[in-house]
Structures are given as C-alpha cells and as structure tokens.
PDB file of C-alpha atoms in Angstrom:
ATOM      1  CA  VAL T  30      -1.230  -7.701 -31.651  1.00 36.00           C
ATOM      2  CA  TRP T  31       0.347  -9.336 -28.618  1.00 42.00           C
ATOM      3  CA  GLU T  32       2.608 -12.260 -29.351  1.00 43.00           C
ATOM      4  CA  MET T  33       3.428 -13.051 -25.757  1.00 46.00           C
ATOM      5  CA  GLY T  34       1.386 -16.220 -25.594  1.00 44.00           C
ATOM      6  CA  GLY T  35      -1.342 -14.814 -23.366  1.00 49.00           C
ATOM      7  CA  ALA T  36      -4.322 -17.061 -22.868  1.00 52.00           C
ATOM      8  CA  MET T  37      -7.062 -16.625 -25.484  1.00 59.00           C
ATOM      9  CA  ASP T  38      -9.663 -15.843 -22.838  1.00 70.00           C
ATOM     10  CA  ALA T  39      -7.314 -13.732 -20.684  1.00 77.00           C
ATOM     11  CA  GLU T  40      -8.961 -10.679 -19.167  1.00 87.00           C
ATOM     12  CA  GLU T  41      -7.849  -7.302 -20.456  1.00 92.00           C
ATOM     13  CA  THR T  42      -5.997  -5.070 -18.039  1.00 96.00           C
ATOM     14  CA  GLU T  43      -4.257  -1.713 -17.988  1.00 96.00           C
ATOM     15  CA  ILE T  44      -0.801  -1.822 -16.408  1.00 97.00           C
ATOM     16  CA  VAL T  45      -0.167   0.989 -13.903  1.00 98.00           C
ATOM     17  CA  ILE T  46       3.427   1.644 -12.851  1.00 98.00           C
ATOM     18  CA  PHE T  47       4.038   3.895  -9.850  1.00 98.00           C
ATOM     19  CA  GLN T  48       7.635   4.754  -9.078  1.00 98.00           C
ATOM     20  CA  SER T  49       9.252   7.290  -6.797  1.00 98.00           C
ATOM     21  CA  PRO T  50      12.704   7.358  -5.144  1.00 97.00           C
ATOM     22  CA  ILE T  51      12.743   5.581  -1.772  1.00 97.00           C
ATOM     23  CA  LYS T  52      13.229   8.104   1.059  1.00 96.00           C
ATOM     24  CA  ASN T  53      13.567  10.580  -1.843  1.00 95.00           C
ATOM     25  CA  ARG T  54      17.161   9.320  -2.168  1.00 96.00           C
ATOM     26  CA  ILE T  55      17.284   5.840  -3.694  1.00 96.00           C
ATOM     27  CA  PRO T  56      16.287   5.873  -7.385  1.00 95.00           C
ATOM     28  CA  VAL T  57      13.829   3.231  -8.591  1.00 95.00           C
ATOM     29  CA  ASN T  58      12.865   1.990 -12.010  1.00 94.00           C
ATOM     30  CA  VAL T  59       9.902  -0.334 -12.615  1.00 96.00           C
ATOM     31  CA  SER T  60      10.436  -2.271 -15.832  1.00 95.00           C
ATOM     32  CA  TYR T  61       7.330  -2.427 -18.015  1.00 95.00           C
ATOM     33  CA  GLN T  62       8.649  -5.622 -19.617  1.00 95.00           C
ATOM     34  CA  GLN T  63       9.057  -7.254 -16.199  1.00 95.00           C
ATOM     35  CA  ALA T  64       5.567  -6.188 -15.211  1.00 96.00           C
ATOM     36  CA  LEU T  65       4.186  -7.541 -18.477  1.00 95.00           C
ATOM     37  CA  LYS T  66       5.992 -10.853 -18.050  1.00 95.00           C
ATOM     38  CA  SER T  67       4.394 -11.401 -14.641  1.00 95.00           C
ATOM     39  CA  ILE T  68       0.783 -11.124 -15.900  1.00 94.00           C
ATOM     40  CA  ILE T  69       0.866 -12.295 -19.501  1.00 90.00           C
ATOM     41  CA  LEU T  70      -0.323 -15.853 -18.791  1.00 88.00           C
ATOM     42  CA  ASP T  71      -3.709 -14.727 -17.472  1.00 90.00           C
ATOM     43  CA  ARG T  72      -4.092 -11.053 -18.424  1.00 92.00           C
ATOM     44  CA  THR T  73      -3.696  -9.155 -21.695  1.00 92.00           C
ATOM     45  CA  PRO T  74      -2.523  -5.519 -21.544  1.00 93.00           C
ATOM     46  CA  ILE T  75      -4.830  -2.981 -23.185  1.00 92.00           C
ATOM     47  CA  THR T  76      -2.010  -0.627 -24.248  1.00 90.00           C
ATOM     48  CA  SER T  77       1.654  -1.207 -25.052  1.00 90.00           C
ATOM     49  CA  LYS T  78       3.006   1.308 -22.538  1.00 92.00           C
ATOM     50  CA  GLY T  79       0.511   1.308 -19.672  1.00 95.00           C
ATOM     51  CA  ILE T  80       0.128   4.266 -17.321  1.00 97.00           C
ATOM     52  CA  VAL T  81       3.327   5.463 -15.635  1.00 97.00           C
ATOM     53  CA  ILE T  82       3.183   7.679 -12.541  1.00 98.00           C
ATOM     54  CA  ASP T  83       6.700   8.873 -11.739  1.00 98.00           C
ATOM     55  CA  TYR T  84       7.048  11.258  -8.786  1.00 98.00           C
ATOM     56  CA  LYS T  85      10.322  13.054  -8.144  1.00 97.00           C
ATOM     57  CA  SER T  86      10.852  15.930  -5.747  1.00 97.00           C
ATOM     58  CA  THR T  87      13.584  18.383  -4.813  1.00 97.00           C
ATOM     59  CA  SER T  88      11.946  18.977  -1.426  1.00 97.00           C
ATOM     60  CA  ASP T  89      13.280  17.524   1.816  1.00 97.00           C
ATOM     61  CA  TYR T  90      11.713  14.111   2.489  1.00 98.00           C
ATOM     62  CA  HIS T  91      10.670  15.178   6.004  1.00 97.00           C
ATOM     63  CA  SER T  92       9.038  18.423   4.846  1.00 97.00           C
ATOM     64  CA  ARG T  93       5.299  19.087   4.558  1.00 97.00           C
ATOM     65  CA  GLU T  94       5.995  20.357   1.038  1.00 98.00           C
ATOM     66  CA  TYR T  95       7.322  16.973  -0.168  1.00 98.00           C
ATOM     67  CA  TRP T  96       4.178  15.128   0.954  1.00 98.00           C
ATOM     68  CA  GLU T  97       1.669  17.789  -0.092  1.00 98.00           C
ATOM     69  CA  LYS T  98       3.209  17.960  -3.583  1.00 98.00           C
ATOM     70  CA  ALA T  99       3.244  14.139  -3.768  1.00 98.00           C
ATOM     71  CA  VAL T 100      -0.494  13.950  -3.009  1.00 98.00           C
ATOM     72  CA  GLU T 101      -1.190  16.707  -5.565  1.00 98.00           C
ATOM     73  CA  TYR T 102       0.875  14.788  -8.127  1.00 98.00           C
ATOM     74  CA  LEU T 103      -1.015  11.544  -7.468  1.00 98.00           C
ATOM     75  CA  ASP T 104      -4.356  13.370  -7.721  1.00 97.00           C
ATOM     76  CA  TYR T 105      -3.302  14.980 -11.000  1.00 97.00           C
ATOM     77  CA  ASN T 106      -2.059  11.710 -12.509  1.00 97.00           C
ATOM     78  CA  PHE T 107      -5.066   9.697 -11.378  1.00 97.00           C
ATOM     79  CA  VAL T 108      -6.940  11.557 -14.123  1.00 96.00           C
ATOM     80  CA  GLN T 109      -5.344   9.028 -16.532  1.00 96.00           C
ATOM     81  CA  ILE T 110      -7.013   6.174 -14.646  1.00 97.00           C
ATOM     82  CA  ASN T 111     -10.340   7.998 -14.481  1.00 96.00           C
ATOM     83  CA  SER T 112     -10.256   8.681 -18.226  1.00 95.00           C
ATOM     84  CA  VAL T 113      -9.749   4.952 -18.935  1.00 95.00           C
ATOM     85  CA  LEU T 114     -12.716   4.218 -16.666  1.00 95.00           C
ATOM     86  CA  HIS T 115     -14.764   6.900 -18.415  1.00 95.00           C
ATOM     87  CA  PHE T 116     -14.601   4.895 -21.649  1.00 92.00           C
ATOM     88  CA  ASN T 117     -14.910   1.508 -19.958  1.00 92.00           C
ATOM     89  CA  PRO T 118     -16.067   1.475 -16.299  1.00 94.00           C
ATOM     90  CA  GLU T 119     -15.315  -2.267 -16.123  1.00 93.00           C
ATOM     91  CA  THR T 120     -11.586  -1.855 -16.860  1.00 95.00           C
ATOM     92  CA  SER T 121      -9.292  -3.793 -14.575  1.00 96.00           C
ATOM     93  CA  PHE T 122      -5.861  -2.471 -13.593  1.00 98.00           C
ATOM     94  CA  SER T 123      -2.630  -4.264 -12.728  1.00 98.00           C
ATOM     95  CA  VAL T 124      -0.595  -2.128 -10.323  1.00 98.00           C
ATOM     96  CA  PHE T 125       3.201  -2.274  -9.947  1.00 98.00           C
ATOM     97  CA  PRO T 126       4.388   0.168  -7.256  1.00 98.00           C
ATOM     98  CA  ILE T 127       7.857   0.911  -5.913  1.00 98.00           C
ATOM     99  CA  ALA T 128       7.715   4.137  -3.902  1.00 98.00           C
ATOM    100  CA  PRO T 129       7.650   5.370  -0.302  1.00 98.00           C
ATOM    101  CA  ILE T 130       5.100   3.260   1.585  1.00 98.00           C
ATOM    102  CA  PRO T 131       2.781   6.184   2.562  1.00 98.00           C
ATOM    103  CA  LEU T 132       2.414   7.091  -1.133  1.00 98.00           C
ATOM    104  CA  ILE T 133       1.572   3.511  -2.120  1.00 98.00           C
ATOM    105  CA  ILE T 134      -1.081   3.495   0.631  1.00 98.00           C
ATOM    106  CA  ARG T 135      -2.431   6.738  -0.807  1.00 98.00           C
ATOM    107  CA  LEU T 136      -2.549   5.274  -4.329  1.00 98.00           C
ATOM    108  CA  GLY T 137      -4.442   2.236  -3.006  1.00 98.00           C
ATOM    109  CA  TYR T 138      -6.833   4.606  -1.222  1.00 98.00           C
ATOM    110  CA  MET T 139      -7.502   6.425  -4.508  1.00 98.00           C
ATOM    111  CA  PHE T 140      -8.323   3.142  -6.275  1.00 97.00           C
ATOM    112  CA  GLY T 141     -10.526   2.041  -3.368  1.00 96.00           C
ATOM    113  CA  ASP T 142     -12.388  -1.259  -3.636  1.00 92.00           C
ATOM    114  CA  LYS T 143     -14.854  -0.137  -6.323  1.00 92.00           C
ATOM    115  CA  ILE T 144     -12.253  -0.112  -9.127  1.00 96.00           C
ATOM    116  CA  SER T 145     -10.988  -3.531 -10.197  1.00 96.00           C
ATOM    117  CA  ALA T 146      -7.261  -3.480  -9.379  1.00 97.00           C
ATOM    118  CA  LYS T 147      -4.727  -6.218  -8.669  1.00 97.00           C
ATOM    119  CA  VAL T 148      -1.465  -5.231  -7.019  1.00 98.00           C
ATOM    120  CA  SER T 149       1.740  -7.186  -7.573  1.00 97.00           C
ATOM    121  CA  GLN T 150       4.663  -7.739  -5.210  1.00 97.00           C
ATOM    122  CA  LYS T 151       8.278  -7.090  -6.228  1.00 97.00           C
ATOM    123  CA  TYR T 152      10.909  -9.631  -5.206  1.00 96.00           C
ATOM    124  CA  ARG T 153      14.663  -9.184  -5.352  1.00 93.00           C
ATOM    125  CA  SER T 154      15.679 -12.822  -5.537  1.00 91.00           C
ATOM    126  CA  PRO T 155      14.503 -14.009  -7.942  1.00 93.00           C
ATOM    127  CA  ASP T 156      14.137 -10.604  -9.615  1.00 95.00           C
ATOM    128  CA  THR T 157      10.436 -10.775 -10.485  1.00 96.00           C
ATOM    129  CA  TRP T 158       6.927  -9.385  -9.992  1.00 97.00           C
ATOM    130  CA  SER T 159       5.409 -12.884 -10.162  1.00 96.00           C
ATOM    131  CA  TRP T 160       4.104 -14.427  -6.937  1.00 96.00           C
ATOM    132  CA  LEU T 161       6.673 -16.832  -5.517  1.00 96.00           C
ATOM    133  CA  LYS T 162       4.071 -19.304  -4.235  1.00 96.00           C
ATOM    134  CA  GLU T 163       0.476 -20.295  -4.958  1.00 95.00           C
ATOM    135  CA  GLU T 164      -0.428 -21.260  -1.393  1.00 97.00           C
ATOM    136  CA  LYS T 165      -0.427 -19.387   1.921  1.00 97.00           C
ATOM    137  CA  THR T 166       3.071 -19.252   3.443  1.00 97.00           C
ATOM    138  CA  ASN T 167       2.728 -16.866   6.391  1.00 98.00           C
ATOM    139  CA  SER T 168       0.367 -16.064   9.251  1.00 98.00           C
ATOM    140  CA  PHE T 169      -0.712 -12.742  10.736  1.00 98.00           C
ATOM    141  CA  SER T 170      -2.052 -11.858  14.172  1.00 98.00           C
ATOM    142  CA  TYR T 171      -2.569  -8.739  16.253  1.00 98.00           C
ATOM    143  CA  ASN T 172      -2.623  -7.763  19.900  1.00 97.00           C
ATOM    144  CA  LYS T 173      -2.923  -4.524  21.813  1.00 97.00           C
ATOM    145  CA  GLU T 174      -1.405  -2.793  24.792  1.00 97.00           C
ATOM    146  CA  VAL T 175      -3.481  -0.338  26.797  1.00 96.00           C
ATOM    147  CA  PHE T 176      -1.486   2.350  28.588  1.00 95.00           C
ATOM    148  CA  SER T 177      -4.318   4.645  29.705  1.00 94.00           C
ATOM    149  CA  GLY T 178      -7.982   5.357  29.099  1.00 91.00           C
ATOM    150  CA  GLY T 179      -7.691   8.088  26.483  1.00 91.00           C
ATOM    151  CA  LYS T 180      -8.476   8.110  22.783  1.00 93.00           C
ATOM    152  CA  ARG T 181      -5.015   8.264  21.211  1.00 97.00           C
ATOM    153  CA  VAL T 182      -4.694   5.016  19.260  1.00 98.00           C
ATOM    154  CA  ALA T 183      -1.666   3.826  17.306  1.00 98.00           C
ATOM    155  CA  ILE T 184      -1.401   0.907  14.889  1.00 98.00           C
ATOM    156  CA  ILE T 185       1.899  -0.846  14.181  1.00 98.00           C
ATOM    157  CA  LEU T 186       2.140  -3.057  11.097  1.00 98.00           C
ATOM    158  CA  ALA T 187       5.244  -5.185  11.666  1.00 98.00           C
ATOM    159  CA  LEU T 188       5.535  -7.341   8.548  1.00 98.00           C
ATOM    160  CA  THR T 189       8.913  -6.828   6.901  1.00 98.00           C
ATOM    161  CA  SER T 190      10.567  -6.103  10.262  1.00 97.00           C
ATOM    162  CA  ASP T 191       9.601  -5.790  13.900  1.00 97.00           C
ATOM    163  CA  ILE T 192       8.825  -2.343  15.342  1.00 97.00           C
ATOM    164  CA  ASP T 193       9.308  -1.910  19.065  1.00 95.00           C
ATOM    165  CA  ILE T 194       6.450  -0.094  20.794  1.00 95.00           C
ATOM    166  CA  SER T 195       8.964   2.219  22.500  1.00 94.00           C
ATOM    167  CA  ARG T 196       9.831   3.710  19.100  1.00 96.00           C
ATOM    168  CA  VAL T 197       6.173   4.596  18.558  1.00 96.00           C
ATOM    169  CA  SER T 198       5.706   5.864  22.111  1.00 93.00           C
ATOM    170  CA  SER T 199       8.615   8.274  21.577  1.00 93.00           C
ATOM    171  CA  VAL T 200       6.505   9.992  18.877  1.00 94.00           C
ATOM    172  CA  CYS T 201       3.457  10.445  21.130  1.00 94.00           C
ATOM    173  CA  ASP T 202       2.103   9.110  24.426  1.00 95.00           C
ATOM    174  CA  PHE T 203      -0.472   6.834  22.860  1.00 97.00           C
ATOM    175  CA  ASP T 204      -3.196   5.428  25.118  1.00 97.00           C
ATOM    176  CA  VAL T 205      -3.672   2.236  23.102  1.00 97.00           C
ATOM    177  CA  VAL T 206      -1.216   0.581  20.723  1.00 98.00           C
ATOM    178  CA  TYR T 207      -2.370  -2.173  18.364  1.00 98.00           C
ATOM    179  CA  LYS T 208       0.314  -4.285  16.724  1.00 98.00           C
ATOM    180  CA  LEU T 209      -0.251  -6.552  13.731  1.00 98.00           C
ATOM    181  CA  ASP T 210       2.607  -9.021  13.333  1.00 97.00           C
ATOM    182  CA  ALA T 211       3.697 -11.429  10.628  1.00 98.00           C
ATOM    183  CA  GLY T 212       4.557 -14.921  11.864  1.00 97.00           C
ATOM    184  CA  GLU T 213       7.743 -14.518   9.861  1.00 96.00           C
ATOM    185  CA  HIS T 214       9.243 -11.053   9.376  1.00 97.00           C
ATOM    186  CA  SER T 215      11.092 -10.567   6.098  1.00 96.00           C
ATOM    187  CA  VAL T 216      11.057  -8.474   2.932  1.00 96.00           C
ATOM    188  CA  ASP T 217       9.433 -11.532   1.335  1.00 96.00           C
ATOM    189  CA  CYS T 218       6.824 -12.021   4.075  1.00 97.00           C
ATOM    190  CA  ILE T 219       4.074 -11.944   1.404  1.00 98.00           C
ATOM    191  CA  ARG T 220       4.881 -14.597  -1.183  1.00 97.00           C
ATOM    192  CA  SER T 221       1.407 -15.354  -2.533  1.00 98.00           C
ATOM    193  CA  GLU T 222      -1.976 -13.779  -3.175  1.00 97.00           C
ATOM    194  CA  ASP T 223      -3.283 -15.892  -0.293  1.00 98.00           C
ATOM    195  CA  ASP T 224      -0.725 -14.282   2.034  1.00 98.00           C
ATOM    196  CA  LEU T 225      -1.921 -10.856   0.920  1.00 98.00           C
ATOM    197  CA  LYS T 226      -5.580 -11.814   1.502  1.00 97.00           C
ATOM    198  CA  GLU T 227      -4.734 -13.240   4.913  1.00 98.00           C
ATOM    199  CA  PHE T 228      -2.988  -9.987   5.827  1.00 98.00           C
ATOM    200  CA  TRP T 229      -5.814  -7.656   4.847  1.00 96.00           C
ATOM    201  CA  HIS T 230      -8.486  -9.860   6.449  1.00 97.00           C
ATOM    202  CA  LYS T 231      -6.545  -9.611   9.724  1.00 98.00           C
ATOM    203  CA  TYR T 232      -5.975  -5.882   9.193  1.00 98.00           C
ATOM    204  CA  GLN T 233      -9.695  -5.255   8.611  1.00 96.00           C
ATOM    205  CA  GLU T 234     -10.568  -7.370  11.636  1.00 97.00           C
ATOM    206  CA  MET T 235      -8.308  -5.113  13.725  1.00 97.00           C
ATOM    207  CA  LEU T 236      -9.869  -1.915  12.313  1.00 97.00           C
ATOM    208  CA  ASP T 237     -13.341  -3.330  13.031  1.00 97.00           C
ATOM    209  CA  GLU T 238     -12.319  -4.009  16.619  1.00 97.00           C
ATOM    210  CA  ILE T 239     -11.003  -0.461  17.039  1.00 97.00           C
ATOM    211  CA  LYS T 240     -14.230   0.933  15.589  1.00 96.00           C
ATOM    212  CA  ASN T 241     -16.373  -1.217  17.925  1.00 96.00           C
ATOM    213  CA  LEU T 242     -14.341  -0.883  21.124  1.00 96.00           C
ATOM    214  CA  TYR T 243     -13.504   2.795  20.664  1.00 96.00           C
ATOM    215  CA  PRO T 244     -16.480   4.361  18.823  1.00 95.00           C
ATOM    216  CA  ASP T 245     -15.340   7.872  19.840  1.00 95.00           C
ATOM    217  CA  VAL T 246     -11.935   7.510  18.199  1.00 96.00           C
ATOM    218  CA  THR T 247     -12.019   9.552  14.981  1.00 96.00           C
ATOM    219  CA  GLU T 248      -8.342   9.288  14.030  1.00 97.00           C
ATOM    220  CA  VAL T 249      -5.510   6.801  14.475  1.00 98.00           C
ATOM    221  CA  SER T 250      -1.769   6.874  13.763  1.00 98.00           C
ATOM    222  CA  LEU T 251      -0.261   4.176  11.543  1.00 98.00           C
ATOM    223  CA  PHE T 252       3.350   2.981  11.707  1.00 98.00           C
ATOM    224  CA  PRO T 253       3.946   0.565   8.800  1.00 98.00           C
ATOM    225  CA  SER T 254       6.841  -1.744   7.984  1.00 98.00           C
ATOM    226  CA  VAL T 255       5.205  -3.574   5.090  1.00 98.00           C
ATOM    227  CA  PRO T 256       5.839  -4.791   1.524  1.00 98.00           C
ATOM    228  CA  VAL T 257       4.399  -2.781  -1.370  1.00 98.00           C
ATOM    229  CA  SER T 258       1.434  -5.134  -1.940  1.00 98.00           C
ATOM    230  CA  ALA T 259       0.325  -4.828   1.693  1.00 98.00           C
ATOM    231  CA  ALA T 260       0.689  -1.025   1.561  1.00 98.00           C
ATOM    232  CA  PHE T 261      -1.602  -0.862  -1.477  1.00 98.00           C
ATOM    233  CA  ALA T 262      -4.143  -3.115   0.289  1.00 98.00           C
ATOM    234  CA  VAL T 263      -4.116  -0.882   3.395  1.00 98.00           C
ATOM    235  CA  GLY T 264      -5.248   2.001   1.176  1.00 98.00           C
ATOM    236  CA  SER T 265      -7.609   0.193  -1.158  1.00 97.00           C
ATOM    237  CA  ARG T 266      -9.465  -1.625   1.649  1.00 94.00           C
ATOM    238  CA  TYR T 267     -10.035   1.549   3.668  1.00 95.00           C
ATOM    239  CA  MET T 268     -13.741   2.260   4.191  1.00 94.00           C
ATOM    240  CA  GLN T 269     -14.528   5.970   4.108  1.00 92.00           C
ATOM    241  CA  GLY T 270     -16.893   7.054   6.859  1.00 92.00           C
ATOM    242  CA  VAL T 271     -16.606   3.691   8.607  1.00 94.00           C
ATOM    243  CA  TYR T 272     -13.024   3.693   9.887  1.00 96.00           C
ATOM    244  CA  PRO T 273     -11.189   6.522  11.663  1.00 96.00           C
ATOM    245  CA  LYS T 274      -9.001   8.687   9.482  1.00 97.00           C
ATOM    246  CA  ILE T 275      -5.429   7.422   9.415  1.00 98.00           C
ATOM    247  CA  HIS T 276      -2.296   9.530   9.903  1.00 98.00           C
ATOM    248  CA  ILE T 277       0.537   7.623   8.232  1.00 98.00           C
ATOM    249  CA  TYR T 278       4.087   7.756   9.597  1.00 98.00           C
ATOM    250  CA  ASP T 279       7.310   6.790   7.876  1.00 98.00           C
ATOM    251  CA  ASP T 280      10.652   5.788   9.338  1.00 97.00           C
ATOM    252  CA  ASP T 281      13.739   7.726   8.277  1.00 96.00           C
ATOM    253  CA  ASP T 282      16.089   8.077  11.265  1.00 93.00           C
ATOM    254  CA  GLY T 283      12.963   7.931  13.437  1.00 94.00           C
ATOM    255  CA  PHE T 284       9.259   8.102  12.674  1.00 97.00           C
ATOM    256  CA  PHE T 285       7.654  11.273  11.351  1.00 97.00           C
ATOM    257  CA  GLU T 286       4.139  12.064  10.111  1.00 98.00           C
ATOM    258  CA  THR T 287       3.588  12.118   6.350  1.00 98.00           C
ATOM    259  CA  ILE T 288       0.034  12.086   4.940  1.00 98.00           C
ATOM    260  CA  THR T 289      -3.494  11.237   6.039  1.00 98.00           C
ATOM    261  CA  ILE T 290      -6.171   9.136   4.393  1.00 97.00           C
ATOM    262  CA  GLY T 291      -9.880   9.351   5.155  1.00 95.00           C
ATOM    263  CA  GLU T 292     -10.087  13.131   5.470  1.00 82.00           C
TER     264      GLU T 292
END
C-alpha cells in the first residue's frame, strides 16, 4: 500500500530508471525515491522498485565495442518492459534517464510512440525530476545551410549549448546542414512539458522537410547537444520507414560516430 498521498484516481505507472556513466567516466546514480517524489501526485507506481537498467563498460568510450555492447545490453534489458506489457498492454511507463545521449535516444527509439511512456527531466538546482514550470518557457527554430548539391545531410540539435557548423564539417564534408536551435541555450532549456512538446514538434517538422525536399536521402548524421528529455523524444518520435536512418554522434574531445537508429 502506498502512503505517499497519491491521488485516488492517479494512473498506474511503472518507473524505469536508466543510468550509465557519462562519457563512460562520470558515475551517475538515479534515486528511485527522487523519481517517485516527482510523479506521486498524479501517478501511482505499480512496483516498489521499478525497472532499473544500469549499463557499465570497461571498453573505451570511443570504441565500436562500447556502443555495440551498450545496444545489446539495452535490447536484453528491454525484455523486462516487454514482459510487463505482455501481462498488461496498456501499462504506462515513467522514464528517468541519466546516460550518454546516444543511448537515451536509443532507449526512446525502443519505446517508440506505441508504448505509453512519459520521460522526466533532471535538474541540478533545485535537485529534482519535477518540471520547473507548467507553461512554455523557450522557443525552438531551425534553419539550413546548403554547401553543395549532394545527399550528405547533417542535423545539429543545439539546445543545451551552441554547436558551430565548422565542428560538424570537420567530421565530414556535408552537403546540407540543418540546425535546430533553442531560443535560450542552457542545461535547463527544457523546463516544462510544453517546452518538450514544442521541441519535438519543431524537430518532426524539420525531419518532414528533409524527407520532402530530399526524398533520395536514406541516412542523415545527427549531432546533439540536448537535455535527457529531448534525447528520449528524438528516439521515441522516430518513424520507422518514414524518416532516413540516423547516425548519432557524440562529443568527447571532438565528435565521433556512436550508434544508428532506423536500421
């Protein structure tokens, strides 16, 4: 019996914690109690421990092995989510991720938009998983630069910090570079659910434009500087067979390729 004062008609949810050291160096720990505290007013947890996915690796962060093992680990652990759904296909999940951004995107991709899942955003000050605001606090827009007529397309997501196009061009001579910007760059650039919705609407609009303007483009490269909630949305809102497959890069003393979604 939960004595946390959850609403009588609160929907049931299974808490999912995903944690993995940042850059495979900085340890992280997602507190179940903190997660619980952030949802208890409108959601009631189904179990007292939730599902914890905790990926650690001895491989070099830049190596293929690190990322291949990480994807295998996520696939293996997603069985826990599928088994919950097997007994109740209507189950909703509350997701609390702190991990390398490409892996959070991958987790979102595995949930997709058919499974009911709400992602939360971690803040440092105050130290909470609860949304800081109820209303929209930021704006998002995108533009593109065309360098030549080929099919190599890059996408920059500059939310937490700006990313100069030259840093992306040093990875590859892209023909077209799309850049989605936050009106205000900061680690707290997404303070409300409305901010998150605004972001992914703009992100989908950009993907739709790429699909329509460049129908022959079958793959794009993604360079994200985003909070965890936006990373999850990038994965969960991906439409298989509609959008190009996405090669995800991470920044650790320069950008390098990590994993792909949509294969």
